[in-house]
XYZ file of C-alpha atoms in Angstrom:
760
model
C 17.798 3.458 -81.440
C 21.028 2.566 -83.253
C 20.987 -0.017 -85.994
C 21.994 -3.521 -84.873
C 21.042 -2.735 -81.263
C 20.626 -5.787 -79.040
C 17.044 -6.022 -77.814
C 16.123 -8.001 -74.692
C 12.944 -9.877 -73.786
C 12.559 -11.936 -70.615
C 9.895 -14.648 -70.676
C 8.567 -16.775 -67.855
C 7.672 -20.498 -68.129
C 5.191 -21.735 -65.551
C 5.676 -25.468 -65.060
C 7.647 -27.876 -67.256
C 4.803 -28.266 -69.804
C 4.360 -24.575 -70.558
C 4.660 -24.275 -74.379
C 3.327 -20.702 -74.550
C 5.399 -18.665 -72.088
C 4.448 -15.054 -71.507
C 6.531 -11.901 -71.706
C 7.678 -10.856 -68.227
C 9.975 -7.939 -69.008
C 11.574 -6.218 -72.024
C 13.732 -3.261 -72.930
C 11.851 -0.245 -74.352
C 13.670 -0.567 -77.671
C 11.972 -3.951 -78.316
C 8.500 -2.428 -78.118
C 9.546 0.437 -80.375
C 11.147 -1.975 -82.852
C 7.894 -3.986 -83.126
C 5.562 -0.976 -83.092
C 4.041 -1.725 -79.686
C 4.049 -0.011 -76.322
C 5.595 -1.872 -73.382
C 2.158 -2.205 -71.791
C 0.798 -3.948 -74.887
C 3.493 -6.657 -74.748
C 4.062 -7.387 -71.034
C 1.963 -10.356 -69.975
C 1.188 -11.450 -73.591
C 2.289 -14.842 -75.012
C 5.683 -14.732 -76.722
C 4.114 -16.425 -79.791
C 2.563 -13.002 -80.548
C 5.832 -11.823 -82.149
C 6.632 -14.992 -84.152
C 5.446 -15.693 -87.735
C 2.508 -18.113 -88.028
C 3.564 -21.737 -88.051
C 3.327 -24.917 -86.088
C 5.353 -28.007 -85.390
C 9.071 -27.970 -84.759
C 9.754 -24.410 -85.748
C 13.250 -23.027 -84.924
C 11.735 -21.055 -82.036
C 10.081 -24.101 -80.466
C 13.163 -26.246 -80.979
C 15.390 -23.646 -79.345
C 12.977 -23.261 -76.427
C 12.816 -27.005 -75.889
C 16.591 -27.292 -75.991
C 17.335 -24.583 -73.398
C 14.673 -25.872 -71.011
C 15.596 -29.560 -71.336
C 17.194 -30.571 -68.025
C 19.086 -33.552 -69.425
C 20.518 -31.518 -72.243
C 21.662 -28.744 -69.854
C 23.383 -31.231 -67.571
C 25.575 -32.272 -70.490
C 28.599 -30.031 -70.144
C 29.302 -30.227 -73.889
C 25.967 -28.539 -74.658
C 26.113 -24.737 -74.599
C 23.809 -22.883 -72.267
C 22.448 -20.680 -75.025
C 20.747 -21.608 -78.316
C 20.648 -19.241 -81.282
C 18.757 -19.347 -84.558
C 17.838 -17.124 -87.457
C 14.109 -16.554 -87.827
C 11.315 -14.135 -88.554
C 9.376 -12.068 -86.036
C 6.194 -10.112 -86.741
C 5.607 -6.430 -85.977
C 2.279 -4.980 -84.898
C 1.566 -4.171 -88.564
C 2.276 -7.835 -89.540
C 5.598 -6.993 -91.195
C 8.087 -9.868 -91.050
C 11.579 -9.010 -89.864
C 14.532 -11.386 -90.095
C 16.561 -11.390 -86.891
C 19.094 -13.409 -84.936
C 17.575 -14.734 -81.718
C 19.618 -16.130 -78.831
C 17.957 -17.939 -75.899
C 19.442 -18.547 -72.448
C 18.138 -19.653 -69.077
C 18.424 -16.608 -66.836
C 18.018 -18.236 -63.448
C 18.058 -21.689 -61.932
C 15.072 -23.769 -62.881
C 12.484 -24.668 -60.268
C 9.516 -27.016 -60.589
C 7.258 -23.948 -60.859
C 8.977 -21.211 -62.843
C 11.848 -20.650 -65.217
C 13.014 -17.290 -66.599
C 14.537 -17.201 -70.110
C 16.190 -14.243 -71.802
C 15.848 -13.611 -75.563
C 18.495 -11.473 -77.253
C 17.163 -10.143 -80.567
C 19.429 -8.593 -83.192
C 18.191 -7.290 -86.516
C 19.984 -8.349 -89.685
C 21.086 -4.905 -90.835
C 21.901 -3.875 -94.372
C 24.077 -6.346 -96.316
C 24.191 -8.959 -93.609
C 23.916 -12.610 -94.515
C 22.941 -15.734 -92.696
C 26.636 -16.507 -92.403
C 26.988 -13.301 -90.477
C 24.327 -14.549 -88.133
C 26.105 -17.872 -87.805
C 29.321 -16.109 -86.928
C 27.479 -14.020 -84.387
C 25.737 -17.113 -83.077
C 29.061 -18.825 -82.600
C 30.275 -15.725 -80.828
C 27.226 -15.804 -78.609
C 27.691 -19.474 -77.779
C 31.309 -18.865 -76.870
C 30.133 -16.347 -74.383
C 28.049 -18.986 -72.628
C 31.222 -20.218 -71.059
C 31.880 -16.700 -69.810
C 28.462 -16.773 -68.178
C 29.232 -20.078 -66.449
C 32.446 -18.697 -64.987
C 30.684 -15.451 -64.021
C 28.067 -17.313 -62.002
C 30.812 -19.010 -59.989
C 32.682 -15.771 -59.266
C 32.058 -13.732 -56.104
C 32.347 -10.512 -58.082
C 29.547 -8.956 -60.046
C 30.096 -9.627 -63.755
C 27.826 -7.842 -66.171
C 27.238 -7.007 -69.793
C 25.540 -3.962 -71.247
C 24.350 -3.173 -74.731
C 26.075 -0.280 -76.540
C 23.717 2.190 -74.909
C 24.370 1.037 -71.344
C 21.359 -1.241 -70.678
C 22.172 -4.429 -68.784
C 21.903 -7.512 -70.998
C 23.525 -9.871 -68.511
C 24.111 -9.876 -64.728
C 25.767 -12.539 -62.633
C 24.126 -13.771 -59.447
C 26.650 -11.853 -57.312
C 24.575 -8.700 -57.849
C 22.196 -10.043 -55.192
C 24.964 -10.098 -52.595
C 26.312 -6.673 -53.559
C 23.200 -4.595 -54.362
C 20.362 -6.770 -53.061
C 18.688 -7.015 -56.489
C 18.122 -10.272 -58.354
C 19.567 -10.543 -61.884
C 15.977 -10.306 -63.219
C 15.565 -6.899 -61.564
C 18.762 -5.606 -63.172
C 18.307 -6.805 -66.767
C 16.948 -4.190 -69.115
C 17.765 -1.341 -66.716
C 20.229 1.407 -67.537
C 23.376 1.241 -65.437
C 22.830 4.772 -64.099
C 19.556 3.740 -62.440
C 21.486 2.034 -59.652
C 24.024 4.823 -59.049
C 23.764 7.615 -56.508
C 22.659 10.980 -57.975
C 26.226 12.327 -58.042
C 27.665 9.301 -59.861
C 24.643 9.212 -62.165
C 25.668 12.661 -63.419
C 29.425 11.997 -63.442
C 29.327 8.591 -65.190
C 26.697 9.326 -67.842
C 29.313 9.505 -70.596
C 30.896 6.062 -70.111
C 28.353 4.135 -72.223
C 29.127 6.164 -75.344
C 32.838 6.778 -74.744
C 33.996 3.442 -76.313
C 36.995 3.667 -73.989
C 37.720 1.129 -71.266
C 37.841 2.206 -67.634
C 39.693 0.576 -64.800
C 39.249 0.601 -60.987
C 36.596 3.305 -61.197
C 35.105 4.124 -57.755
C 31.331 3.781 -58.103
C 28.669 4.679 -55.551
C 25.595 2.437 -55.833
C 22.358 2.443 -53.872
C 21.576 -0.929 -52.300
C 17.996 -2.112 -52.561
C 17.559 -1.302 -48.837
C 18.767 2.263 -49.409
C 22.293 2.130 -48.032
C 25.302 3.156 -50.097
C 27.592 0.518 -51.631
C 31.072 1.318 -52.912
C 32.534 -0.760 -55.746
C 35.636 -0.767 -57.858
C 34.372 -0.934 -61.460
C 36.212 -2.088 -64.569
C 34.556 -2.011 -67.997
C 35.777 -3.045 -71.456
C 34.070 -2.251 -74.770
C 33.644 -5.308 -77.090
C 34.300 -4.092 -80.658
C 34.220 -6.306 -83.753
C 36.655 -6.295 -86.660
C 34.594 -3.660 -88.452
C 35.003 -1.280 -85.479
C 31.413 -1.704 -84.350
C 30.689 -1.528 -80.578
C 28.904 -4.786 -79.815
C 28.569 -4.527 -76.055
C 30.234 -3.635 -72.786
C 31.592 -6.283 -70.482
C 32.694 -5.488 -66.945
C 33.072 -6.424 -63.327
C 32.306 -4.668 -60.029
C 34.133 -5.590 -56.854
C 32.476 -4.617 -53.524
C 34.988 -2.505 -51.605
C 32.553 -0.967 -49.114
C 34.071 -2.732 -46.135
C 37.612 -1.992 -47.300
C 36.900 1.718 -47.810
C 35.163 1.947 -44.454
C 38.118 0.196 -42.822
C 40.568 2.565 -44.519
C 38.495 5.579 -43.501
C 38.255 4.261 -39.944
C 42.018 3.714 -39.870
C 42.663 7.236 -41.133
C 40.217 8.656 -38.606
C 41.850 6.609 -35.862
C 45.274 7.976 -36.780
C 43.824 11.488 -36.839
C 42.279 10.983 -33.411
C 45.527 9.642 -31.994
C 47.375 12.646 -33.384
C 44.689 14.965 -32.062
C 44.866 13.332 -28.628
C 48.642 13.706 -28.586
C 48.518 17.342 -29.638
C 45.601 18.274 -27.362
C 47.013 16.520 -24.290
C 47.650 18.771 -21.286
C 50.857 16.827 -20.666
C 53.971 16.893 -22.759
C 54.275 13.677 -24.784
C 57.826 12.820 -25.867
C 58.782 9.672 -27.777
C 62.390 8.520 -28.216
C 63.994 5.514 -29.861
C 66.357 2.976 -28.306
C 69.331 5.299 -29.009
C 67.774 8.054 -26.911
C 66.880 10.141 -30.005
C 63.594 12.108 -30.011
C 61.183 10.898 -32.718
C 58.014 12.732 -31.620
C 57.387 15.924 -29.639
C 53.902 17.408 -29.142
C 52.774 21.011 -28.706
C 52.644 20.972 -24.862
C 56.256 19.745 -24.902
C 57.129 22.840 -26.937
C 55.445 25.074 -24.348
C 56.928 23.324 -21.316
C 60.530 22.935 -22.475
C 60.887 25.783 -24.988
C 62.113 23.630 -27.912
C 60.048 23.505 -31.101
C 59.114 20.153 -32.599
C 61.491 20.639 -35.536
C 64.326 21.529 -33.163
C 63.704 18.581 -30.845
C 63.203 15.704 -33.300
C 66.510 14.053 -34.120
C 68.326 15.245 -30.997
C 69.205 13.321 -27.843
C 66.453 13.540 -25.231
C 68.814 13.912 -22.264
C 70.425 16.995 -23.842
C 67.002 18.664 -24.155
C 65.181 18.086 -20.867
C 67.424 16.328 -18.296
C 69.635 18.441 -15.986
C 73.394 17.812 -16.552
C 73.892 16.123 -13.173
C 71.258 13.450 -14.044
C 72.216 12.660 -17.659
C 74.744 9.918 -16.910
C 72.182 8.087 -14.761
C 69.638 8.358 -17.598
C 72.035 6.850 -20.143
C 73.042 4.023 -17.805
C 69.403 3.240 -17.126
C 68.618 3.084 -20.872
C 71.558 0.770 -21.515
C 70.551 -1.453 -18.588
C 66.995 -1.809 -19.877
C 68.093 -2.687 -23.415
C 70.413 -5.316 -21.941
C 68.140 -6.800 -19.256
C 64.596 -5.811 -20.294
C 63.803 -4.201 -16.925
C 64.080 -0.727 -15.458
C 63.130 0.574 -11.971
C 61.590 3.812 -13.295
C 59.507 2.362 -16.129
C 55.709 2.104 -16.016
C 55.571 4.132 -12.811
C 54.455 7.643 -11.959
C 57.491 9.425 -10.547
C 58.618 12.951 -9.711
C 61.833 14.266 -11.220
C 63.602 17.513 -11.976
C 63.642 18.711 -15.607
C 65.381 21.579 -17.379
C 64.030 24.134 -19.858
C 65.772 25.538 -22.902
C 66.758 28.635 -20.901
C 68.472 26.441 -18.282
C 65.894 26.806 -15.498
C 65.042 23.663 -13.580
C 61.527 22.766 -12.459
C 59.685 19.762 -10.949
C 57.810 17.360 -13.236
C 55.716 14.253 -12.838
C 56.316 11.654 -15.532
C 55.682 8.096 -16.570
C 57.804 6.226 -19.118
C 56.435 3.237 -21.046
C 58.519 1.004 -23.366
C 56.980 -0.438 -26.533
C 58.717 -3.180 -28.505
C 58.541 -2.859 -32.290
C 60.174 -5.836 -33.947
C 63.682 -6.167 -32.543
C 63.868 -2.651 -31.104
C 62.115 -0.416 -28.580
C 60.585 3.014 -28.494
C 59.865 4.862 -25.252
C 56.928 7.193 -24.691
C 57.113 9.703 -21.879
C 54.110 11.567 -20.451
C 55.408 14.638 -18.626
C 53.433 17.115 -16.553
C 54.815 20.349 -15.107
C 53.981 20.227 -11.382
C 55.497 23.569 -10.413
C 52.052 24.932 -9.595
C 51.093 21.777 -7.722
C 54.209 21.978 -5.580
C 53.427 25.598 -4.854
C 49.874 24.636 -3.888
C 51.137 21.804 -1.702
C 53.283 24.309 0.173
C 50.311 26.620 0.519
C 48.236 23.645 1.675
C 50.734 22.896 4.403
C 50.559 26.537 5.430
C 46.747 26.400 5.337
C 46.721 23.279 7.508
C 48.942 24.995 10.006
C 46.784 28.111 10.127
C 43.392 26.323 9.875
C 40.748 27.394 12.438
C 40.107 23.718 13.299
C 42.364 21.159 14.914
C 43.948 18.761 12.393
C 45.473 15.495 13.598
C 47.172 12.898 11.363
C 47.222 9.343 12.707
C 48.873 6.188 11.305
C 47.168 2.788 11.119
C 48.330 1.876 14.624
C 46.591 4.941 16.064
C 49.765 6.923 16.765
C 49.734 10.684 16.231
C 52.212 11.725 13.510
C 51.232 15.341 12.854
C 49.172 18.086 14.499
C 48.650 21.736 13.677
C 48.819 24.760 15.960
C 45.047 24.810 16.484
C 45.282 21.326 18.021
C 47.629 22.765 20.613
C 45.167 25.596 21.305
C 42.124 23.285 21.563
C 43.616 20.596 23.790
C 46.287 22.497 25.753
C 49.151 20.166 24.774
C 52.334 21.198 22.980
C 53.155 19.577 19.651
C 56.041 17.644 21.205
C 53.709 16.250 23.874
C 51.277 14.845 21.260
C 53.447 13.407 18.453
C 54.122 9.718 19.084
C 51.226 9.402 21.547
C 48.095 7.286 20.918
C 45.222 9.384 19.600
C 43.090 8.221 22.545
C 44.958 10.789 24.690
C 42.500 13.352 23.247
C 39.382 11.282 24.084
C 37.556 11.142 27.439
C 38.444 8.047 29.442
C 34.956 6.543 29.268
C 35.111 6.392 25.431
C 38.695 5.143 24.909
C 38.169 1.368 24.839
C 35.296 1.651 22.355
C 37.287 4.078 20.180
C 40.073 1.534 19.577
C 37.573 -0.881 17.995
C 35.929 1.898 15.957
C 39.335 3.042 14.637
C 40.295 -0.475 13.557
C 36.935 -0.984 11.819
C 37.367 2.294 9.925
C 40.770 1.211 8.582
C 39.191 -1.920 7.076
C 36.858 0.211 4.910
C 38.211 3.775 4.999
C 36.083 6.482 3.357
C 35.825 10.230 3.912
C 32.929 10.750 6.326
C 31.918 12.425 9.584
C 32.736 10.477 12.713
C 30.006 9.321 15.096
C 27.047 10.453 12.991
C 24.022 10.985 15.214
C 26.118 10.868 18.405
C 27.468 13.526 20.757
C 31.293 13.505 20.628
C 33.631 15.083 23.177
C 37.312 15.987 23.337
C 39.493 15.909 26.457
C 41.829 18.808 27.277
C 45.127 18.450 29.112
C 43.502 19.990 32.196
C 40.837 17.248 32.229
C 37.926 19.365 31.002
C 35.688 18.090 28.202
C 34.165 20.024 25.315
C 31.776 19.015 22.489
C 33.420 18.380 19.110
C 32.587 17.409 15.554
C 35.102 15.183 13.733
C 35.627 14.493 10.018
C 37.760 11.586 8.808
C 39.712 11.406 5.533
C 42.088 8.772 4.169
C 45.498 10.037 3.037
C 46.621 8.129 -0.090
C 50.203 7.310 0.725
C 52.172 4.542 -0.984
C 54.365 4.061 2.074
C 51.651 3.757 4.718
C 47.995 4.301 5.528
C 47.265 7.614 7.236
C 44.010 9.059 8.550
C 43.454 12.810 8.740
C 41.049 13.952 11.466
C 39.544 17.438 11.376
C 38.255 18.426 14.831
C 35.839 21.323 15.305
C 35.066 22.797 18.739
C 31.261 23.160 18.651
C 30.784 24.600 22.154
C 29.441 27.870 20.724
C 27.250 26.012 18.244
C 25.708 23.879 20.982
C 24.883 27.025 22.956
C 23.400 28.615 19.849
C 21.373 25.507 19.019
C 19.881 25.532 22.520
C 18.928 29.179 22.060
C 17.426 28.412 18.657
C 15.346 25.574 20.096
C 13.982 27.929 22.747
C 13.271 30.557 20.077
C 11.440 27.948 18.031
C 9.291 27.112 21.050
C 8.534 30.801 21.560
C 7.742 31.174 17.866
C 5.357 28.236 17.961
C 3.546 29.822 20.893
C 3.361 33.160 19.070
C 2.081 31.514 15.909
C -0.579 29.735 17.930
C -1.606 33.059 19.451
C -1.728 34.658 16.011
C -3.997 31.905 14.727
C -6.312 32.496 17.672
C -6.288 36.227 16.908
C -7.048 35.497 13.243
C -10.055 33.404 14.191
C -11.263 36.080 16.600
C -10.788 38.840 14.026
C -12.582 36.836 11.345
C -15.483 36.144 13.691
C -15.908 39.861 14.525
C -16.179 41.049 10.916
C -19.632 41.053 9.306
C -20.251 37.600 7.932
C -22.389 38.721 4.986
C -23.558 41.875 3.170
C -26.793 43.601 4.259
C -29.272 43.861 1.427
C -32.731 45.401 1.464
C -35.165 46.885 -0.991
C -33.635 50.308 -0.338
C -29.915 49.786 -0.015
C -26.985 47.315 0.018
C -23.770 47.452 2.049
C -20.711 45.124 2.063
C -17.022 45.275 3.003
C -13.661 43.490 2.683
C -10.383 43.596 4.646
C -6.991 42.503 3.234
C -4.430 42.479 6.100
C -0.772 43.180 5.336
C 0.295 40.659 7.976
C -1.322 37.536 9.335
C -3.687 39.723 11.328
C -4.400 43.367 10.670
C -5.304 46.610 12.453
C -8.048 47.703 10.031
C -11.674 47.342 11.062
C -15.039 47.727 9.395
C -18.529 46.992 10.637
C -22.192 47.602 9.802
C -25.285 46.746 11.831
C -28.878 47.862 12.491
C -29.038 50.106 15.546
C -32.822 49.848 15.268
C -35.288 49.218 12.494
C -34.750 52.701 11.018
C -31.044 53.248 11.542
C -28.065 51.458 9.947
C -24.662 52.212 11.521
C -21.462 51.845 9.435
C -17.908 52.131 10.804
C -14.436 51.948 9.263
C -11.279 52.299 11.388
C -7.511 52.000 11.095
C -5.286 51.266 14.104
C -1.723 52.555 13.602
C 0.664 49.790 12.539
C -0.445 46.245 11.834
C -0.056 42.705 13.196
C -1.363 41.401 16.494
C -1.165 44.576 18.670
C -3.371 46.733 16.401
C -5.644 43.732 15.873
C -6.325 43.549 19.608
C -7.192 47.266 19.715
C -9.512 46.673 16.773
C -11.276 43.986 18.822
C -11.541 46.341 21.799
C -12.932 49.138 19.561
C -15.510 46.849 18.032
C -16.632 45.661 21.463
C -17.022 49.242 22.721
C -19.055 50.265 19.665
C -21.341 47.258 19.865
C -21.918 47.940 23.581
C -23.537 51.262 22.652
C -25.535 49.809 19.781
C -28.644 49.440 21.875
C -28.975 53.164 22.599
C -29.847 56.136 20.459
C -26.428 57.782 20.278
C -25.492 59.789 17.196
C -22.166 59.271 15.340
C -20.518 62.235 17.136
C -21.730 61.070 20.551
C -20.508 57.554 19.868
C -17.020 58.827 18.904
C -16.795 60.965 22.033
C -17.667 58.041 24.322
C -15.310 55.705 22.380
C -12.378 58.184 22.635
C -12.699 58.473 26.414
C -13.075 54.698 26.747
C -9.919 53.894 24.745
C -7.751 56.844 25.802
C -5.875 55.212 28.668
C -5.059 52.034 26.712
C -3.992 53.895 23.579
C -1.900 56.448 25.477
C 0.080 53.715 27.276
C 0.699 51.661 24.133
C 1.681 54.455 21.725
C -1.091 53.423 19.354
C -3.817 55.641 17.893
C -6.984 54.997 15.898
C -8.578 56.826 12.965
C -12.302 56.116 12.565
C -15.219 57.266 10.444
C -18.779 56.706 11.708
C -21.907 56.886 9.509
C -25.553 56.435 10.437
C -28.212 56.051 7.749
C -31.917 56.705 8.445
C -33.790 54.510 5.993
C -37.048 56.388 6.683
C -35.773 59.917 5.959
C -32.904 58.836 3.634
C -30.642 61.072 5.730
C -26.999 60.177 6.345
C -25.312 61.468 9.536
C -21.565 61.131 9.970
C -18.624 62.084 12.163
C -14.883 61.681 11.647
C -11.987 60.885 13.986
C -9.100 61.769 11.645
C -9.914 59.090 9.051
C -9.667 59.564 5.228
C -13.075 60.958 4.142
C -15.389 58.517 2.315
C -16.278 59.200 -1.320
C -19.905 59.877 -2.339
C -20.800 59.400 -6.013
C -24.230 60.408 -7.307
C -25.621 58.966 -10.547
C -24.417 60.524 -13.807
C -21.636 62.488 -12.060
C -18.000 62.273 -13.118
C -16.488 63.291 -9.777
C -16.919 61.953 -6.263
C -17.630 64.214 -3.271
C -15.764 63.701 -0.023
C -17.772 63.315 3.193
C -15.720 65.038 5.883
C -16.179 66.494 9.361
C -13.821 67.939 11.958
C -12.553 65.499 14.557
C -9.319 64.460 16.294
C -7.731 60.992 16.107
C -8.848 58.694 18.933
C -6.427 58.332 21.831
C -4.740 61.765 21.583
C -6.806 63.818 24.065
C -9.723 63.223 26.397
C -13.128 64.919 26.083
C -12.788 65.665 22.382
C -15.811 67.249 20.658
C -16.510 65.691 17.253
C -18.346 67.575 14.500
C -21.380 65.815 13.046
C -22.790 66.485 9.596
C -25.888 65.322 7.697
C -26.633 64.849 4.015
C -29.560 63.393 2.061
C -28.998 60.355 -0.133
C -30.711 59.993 -3.505
C -31.523 56.825 -5.390
C -28.362 55.333 -6.933
C -25.968 57.169 -4.586
C -22.787 55.215 -3.875
C -20.465 55.662 -0.852
C -16.939 54.170 -0.653
C -15.278 53.968 2.792
C -11.588 52.996 2.716
C -8.360 52.987 4.706
C -5.227 54.805 3.501
C -3.669 51.465 2.481
C -5.681 51.806 -0.752
C -4.613 55.281 -1.885
C -1.038 55.085 -0.551
C -0.127 51.742 -2.159
C 2.996 52.257 -4.348
C 4.178 50.648 -7.563
C 7.817 49.846 -8.410
C 8.361 53.448 -9.579
C 7.279 54.866 -6.194
C 3.972 56.191 -7.572
C 0.843 56.175 -5.313
C -2.379 54.537 -6.465
C -4.133 57.789 -5.408
C -7.666 59.131 -5.171
C -7.851 59.972 -8.883
C -7.656 56.309 -9.921
C -10.199 55.391 -7.221
C -12.564 58.122 -8.455
C -12.261 56.981 -12.103
C -12.946 53.340 -11.235
C -16.061 54.277 -9.195
C -17.403 56.424 -12.051
C -16.745 53.680 -14.636
C -18.292 50.829 -12.622
C -20.954 52.677 -10.565
C -23.741 50.524 -12.039
C -22.163 47.329 -10.655
C -22.989 45.774 -7.300
C -20.942 46.819 -4.230
C -19.221 43.411 -4.135
C -18.257 43.632 -7.823
C -16.883 47.184 -7.362
C -14.698 46.018 -4.434
C -13.314 43.136 -6.520
C -12.547 45.505 -9.430
C -10.770 47.976 -7.113
C -8.571 45.223 -5.637
C -7.780 43.757 -9.082
C -6.751 47.193 -10.428
C -4.660 47.821 -7.323
C -2.749 44.511 -7.686
C -2.212 45.199 -11.383
C -0.891 48.684 -10.597
C 1.487 47.464 -7.880
C 2.337 44.209 -9.733
C 1.982 42.351 -6.472
C -0.500 40.227 -4.566
C 0.420 41.541 -1.118
C 0.890 45.043 0.298
C 2.802 46.867 3.024
C -0.344 48.154 4.771
C -3.761 46.747 5.574
C -6.411 47.574 2.945
C -10.065 47.764 3.945
C -12.980 48.708 1.660
C -16.700 49.153 2.424
C -19.362 50.241 -0.093
C -22.916 51.479 0.638
C -25.305 51.838 -2.304
C -28.872 53.155 -2.174
C -31.326 51.551 -4.599
């Protein structure tokens, strides 16, 4: 700490009779000067630092004077009292210092804050020096009084930049009370950037003026101030303090920034406008010219500004009228073309003329005018309007334009074709000429009601509308209404569609929907029948287990499986596939199942059953172009013998325990429904414990993935080998899950039926 540094202690008096105020706050240099830490002093009585004594010591007299209300109300009494006295360090060393006391804040009945400024004597200083300094201090009391009345933040700092005084305006600007500021370094309240940039000011000894400072308000927001600081230097060249003022310019800066941004936005809007924006003065001279104006007219901004507007964009034959109109407005204050959207002809730099749409607005500035023109090239629009007129004429629907009195003003060629009238016969006639007689009176009222609240909408929603041809015939129509925005008059555009074909089609669709509903009902009946004919549950015994599952490709399928006890020793198992799928094959499946069950009471073998079934179904299959593949197995639970015969069906797979390949069970036999009196081969094989038989339709092995690859027998074989120890139901579920994963689909193009027999 530099010699002669000003040290600050803030004490707090509680109540008017407090004669032993305690230390509330102090600058670190005070603690160091007295040999204490800050913690050891804060909260301790101020008498701790004064030499022993009692009675009216200088310290007590000064304290009484600054806290005396009557004395402070006397304007001739300074607000600060100074005296020369001794203070005691922690080691009981006495130090002679100059002490100045001042009330820091307004007194209340409860608390009063007082600031003590402590200056050491220094080498060679006398009491007279202290008196001079005291007088200097007292003179500054008047500065404090004026500071408190000012709206700006006045402050003082010691030579090292710690606040020794703060006016009350700091509360309005930064949100801190003067107590919270005193003893703090000025950089503590700056933003990080200013804290780094303004670190040197305290030691520079050079004044600064209108410095832009960025402070942090107590609530966290940024405050901008204009700071001025002056160093106070005595005759000996010693820096005594800094004195300065901060003016809050946050609102002004924000307003300036907003104004700049507003001007930028206006300029950006002008330059980014799709229309040419041209501004001229009252002499007809161009004073602004945006980028679209450059593109439309071919003159650059630099070339256009300063030249007469009429010479740049107005065709020669219209320039005199433009100049007369400008003169008339300046003389009378009115102009027929101002503040209106009008169409005119303009000229480019190369001399070509083109249509434009423009609006001209005058703006009075003082005693003169400027004129802003918004100009849009409508060449393309005019071209589109011409094409629109052509489109209206060639439209496939009749288009009729009617005025507010109901008179036809325009029709297209399709109107002539629909109604059989020529254009000359319709124009000027009431629109009711096109309406059947029975609807005409009501239509007049409907038309008048529409004109009171015209909106684009279909006419007669929910009603059947009809048009009347010249020959007296009627036809169903659909009509759309649109309002034509015309400044001269109100026009209604009617679009008329002949819906004769649609009505016929709708009737056919309704009949088709009825037929579809009947078919769907029949399909549901077939589904219920098919579901009721399949085995409702697996057959399980101590010696074997058999179960099956059918996944139709359509709502009903042509696949069929069945298992049943022919007698107490024989279990019959059948799997079949009718060509195609949907309801036709499903009905043949029902017929096949009925024929098989009819023979269940006898003692027929698989081959005998197939022979009888083929002859029974031959006539029906031959007439319908369907055929059936079928595999028939019969298991003797007493002998463990399996007999089987095949009618062109994919052979079942037999897997014995601990084998890695399945064996196909096959026998010679023709597809059912091809020939009569077919002889079917029958074979027999013994089944061992753990043997597994899979019966399936070709929908399993011929299912394809997105690359056109078949699921195939190899994958089926591998799955059976891997999961042979599982139950038949579990194996079926695994096969279907692997198949869906392979095909990446939940549905298939063909019916898939699986049946598994497993001997225990």
